[in-house]
């Protein structure tokens, strides 16, 4: 659940992260996330829902701007390891 309590952010296990409005359960935005290994990616919402934080299967963490619909930053953390996330609010 997004920080705004009106959205659901999920790793789609194919090509990235999708955001849905709830209700009415309709897609709002998708972000492309490189996926080398088909594993669930941890996602979190921050800054009152304006930022989506996604752990990667390559040791990176990607920050997506929900309002602009862009990748705003990539934080390189490790090599080849899943990046765990701590929930943020």
mmCIF file of C-alpha atoms in Angstrom:
data_model
loop_
_atom_site.group_PDB
_atom_site.id
_atom_site.type_symbol
_atom_site.label_atom_id
_atom_site.label_comp_id
_atom_site.label_asym_id
_atom_site.label_seq_id
_atom_site.Cartn_x
_atom_site.Cartn_y
_atom_site.Cartn_z
ATOM 1 C CA UNK A 1 0.000 0.000 0.000
ATOM 2 C CA UNK A 2 1.372 3.413 -0.946
ATOM 3 C CA UNK A 3 1.964 6.137 1.615
ATOM 4 C CA UNK A 4 -1.177 7.878 0.373
ATOM 5 C CA UNK A 5 -3.244 4.818 1.446
ATOM 6 C CA UNK A 6 -5.003 4.962 -1.965
ATOM 7 C CA UNK A 7 -2.525 3.086 -4.138
ATOM 8 C CA UNK A 8 -1.026 -0.376 -4.389
ATOM 9 C CA UNK A 9 2.565 -0.743 -5.633
ATOM 10 C CA UNK A 10 3.637 -4.194 -6.824
ATOM 11 C CA UNK A 11 6.544 -5.901 -8.530
ATOM 12 C CA UNK A 12 4.950 -7.519 -11.589
ATOM 13 C CA UNK A 13 7.686 -10.222 -11.903
ATOM 14 C CA UNK A 14 8.037 -9.518 -15.634
ATOM 15 C CA UNK A 15 9.471 -6.094 -16.390
ATOM 16 C CA UNK A 16 9.068 -3.762 -13.457
ATOM 17 C CA UNK A 17 6.782 -2.151 -10.923
ATOM 18 C CA UNK A 18 3.130 -1.203 -11.346
ATOM 19 C CA UNK A 19 1.027 1.254 -9.347
ATOM 20 C CA UNK A 20 -2.740 0.788 -9.063
ATOM 21 C CA UNK A 21 -5.382 3.163 -7.703
ATOM 22 C CA UNK A 22 -7.553 1.526 -5.053
ATOM 23 C CA UNK A 23 -10.438 1.862 -5.530
ATOM 24 C CA UNK A 24 -11.197 1.378 -8.474
ATOM 25 C CA UNK A 25 -8.270 -1.082 -8.971
ATOM 26 C CA UNK A 26 -7.047 0.509 -12.181
ATOM 27 C CA UNK A 27 -3.417 0.858 -13.293
ATOM 28 C CA UNK A 28 -2.003 4.339 -12.790
ATOM 29 C CA UNK A 29 1.666 4.028 -13.714
ATOM 30 C CA UNK A 30 4.336 1.472 -14.588
ATOM 31 C CA UNK A 31 8.075 1.742 -14.135
ATOM 32 C CA UNK A 32 10.517 -0.412 -16.073
ATOM 33 C CA UNK A 33 12.884 -2.285 -13.769
ATOM 34 C CA UNK A 34 15.590 -4.545 -15.201
ATOM 35 C CA UNK A 35 14.947 -8.068 -13.937
ATOM 36 C CA UNK A 36 17.674 -10.689 -14.338
ATOM 37 C CA UNK A 37 16.222 -13.186 -11.869
ATOM 38 C CA UNK A 38 12.492 -13.702 -11.524
ATOM 39 C CA UNK A 39 12.157 -13.011 -7.808
ATOM 40 C CA UNK A 40 9.772 -10.708 -5.959
ATOM 41 C CA UNK A 41 11.255 -7.226 -5.649
ATOM 42 C CA UNK A 42 10.652 -5.327 -2.438
ATOM 43 C CA UNK A 43 8.879 -2.013 -2.875
ATOM 44 C CA UNK A 44 8.135 0.879 -0.553
ATOM 45 C CA UNK A 45 6.570 4.304 -0.789
ATOM 46 C CA UNK A 46 8.051 7.472 0.701
ATOM 47 C CA UNK A 47 7.492 11.216 0.852
ATOM 48 C CA UNK A 48 3.705 10.936 1.067
ATOM 49 C CA UNK A 49 3.550 8.663 -1.977
ATOM 50 C CA UNK A 50 5.581 10.849 -4.301
ATOM 51 C CA UNK A 51 8.554 8.454 -4.314
ATOM 52 C CA UNK A 52 8.607 4.710 -4.960
ATOM 53 C CA UNK A 53 11.650 2.812 -3.712
ATOM 54 C CA UNK A 54 12.399 -0.568 -5.324
ATOM 55 C CA UNK A 55 15.086 -3.047 -4.302
ATOM 56 C CA UNK A 56 16.735 -4.797 -7.225
ATOM 57 C CA UNK A 57 17.987 -8.291 -7.918
ATOM 58 C CA UNK A 58 21.352 -6.794 -8.892
ATOM 59 C CA UNK A 59 22.143 -5.111 -5.563
ATOM 60 C CA UNK A 60 20.809 -1.703 -6.613
ATOM 61 C CA UNK A 61 17.941 0.355 -5.271
ATOM 62 C CA UNK A 62 15.912 2.472 -7.706
ATOM 63 C CA UNK A 63 13.975 5.585 -6.774
ATOM 64 C CA UNK A 64 11.012 6.453 -9.008
ATOM 65 C CA UNK A 65 9.206 9.796 -8.964
ATOM 66 C CA UNK A 66 5.484 8.936 -8.939
ATOM 67 C CA UNK A 67 4.390 12.456 -9.874
ATOM 68 C CA UNK A 68 6.686 12.851 -12.888
ATOM 69 C CA UNK A 69 6.702 9.167 -13.865
ATOM 70 C CA UNK A 70 10.494 8.951 -14.127
ATOM 71 C CA UNK A 71 13.427 7.113 -12.619
ATOM 72 C CA UNK A 72 15.016 9.730 -10.393
ATOM 73 C CA UNK A 73 18.024 7.852 -9.042
ATOM 74 C CA UNK A 74 19.823 4.513 -8.826
ATOM 75 C CA UNK A 75 21.704 3.659 -5.650
ATOM 76 C CA UNK A 76 24.337 0.976 -6.229
ATOM 77 C CA UNK A 77 24.719 -1.129 -3.126
ATOM 78 C CA UNK A 78 26.173 -4.530 -3.940
ATOM 79 C CA UNK A 79 26.966 -6.940 -6.713
ATOM 80 C CA UNK A 80 24.421 -9.566 -7.584
ATOM 81 C CA UNK A 81 22.634 -9.631 -4.247
ATOM 82 C CA UNK A 82 19.026 -8.738 -3.570
ATOM 83 C CA UNK A 83 18.655 -5.333 -1.958
ATOM 84 C CA UNK A 84 16.385 -5.480 1.070
ATOM 85 C CA UNK A 85 14.291 -2.454 1.945
ATOM 86 C CA UNK A 86 13.133 -0.984 5.206
ATOM 87 C CA UNK A 87 9.596 0.412 5.011
ATOM 88 C CA UNK A 88 9.557 4.185 4.821
ATOM 89 C CA UNK A 89 6.720 6.602 5.459
#
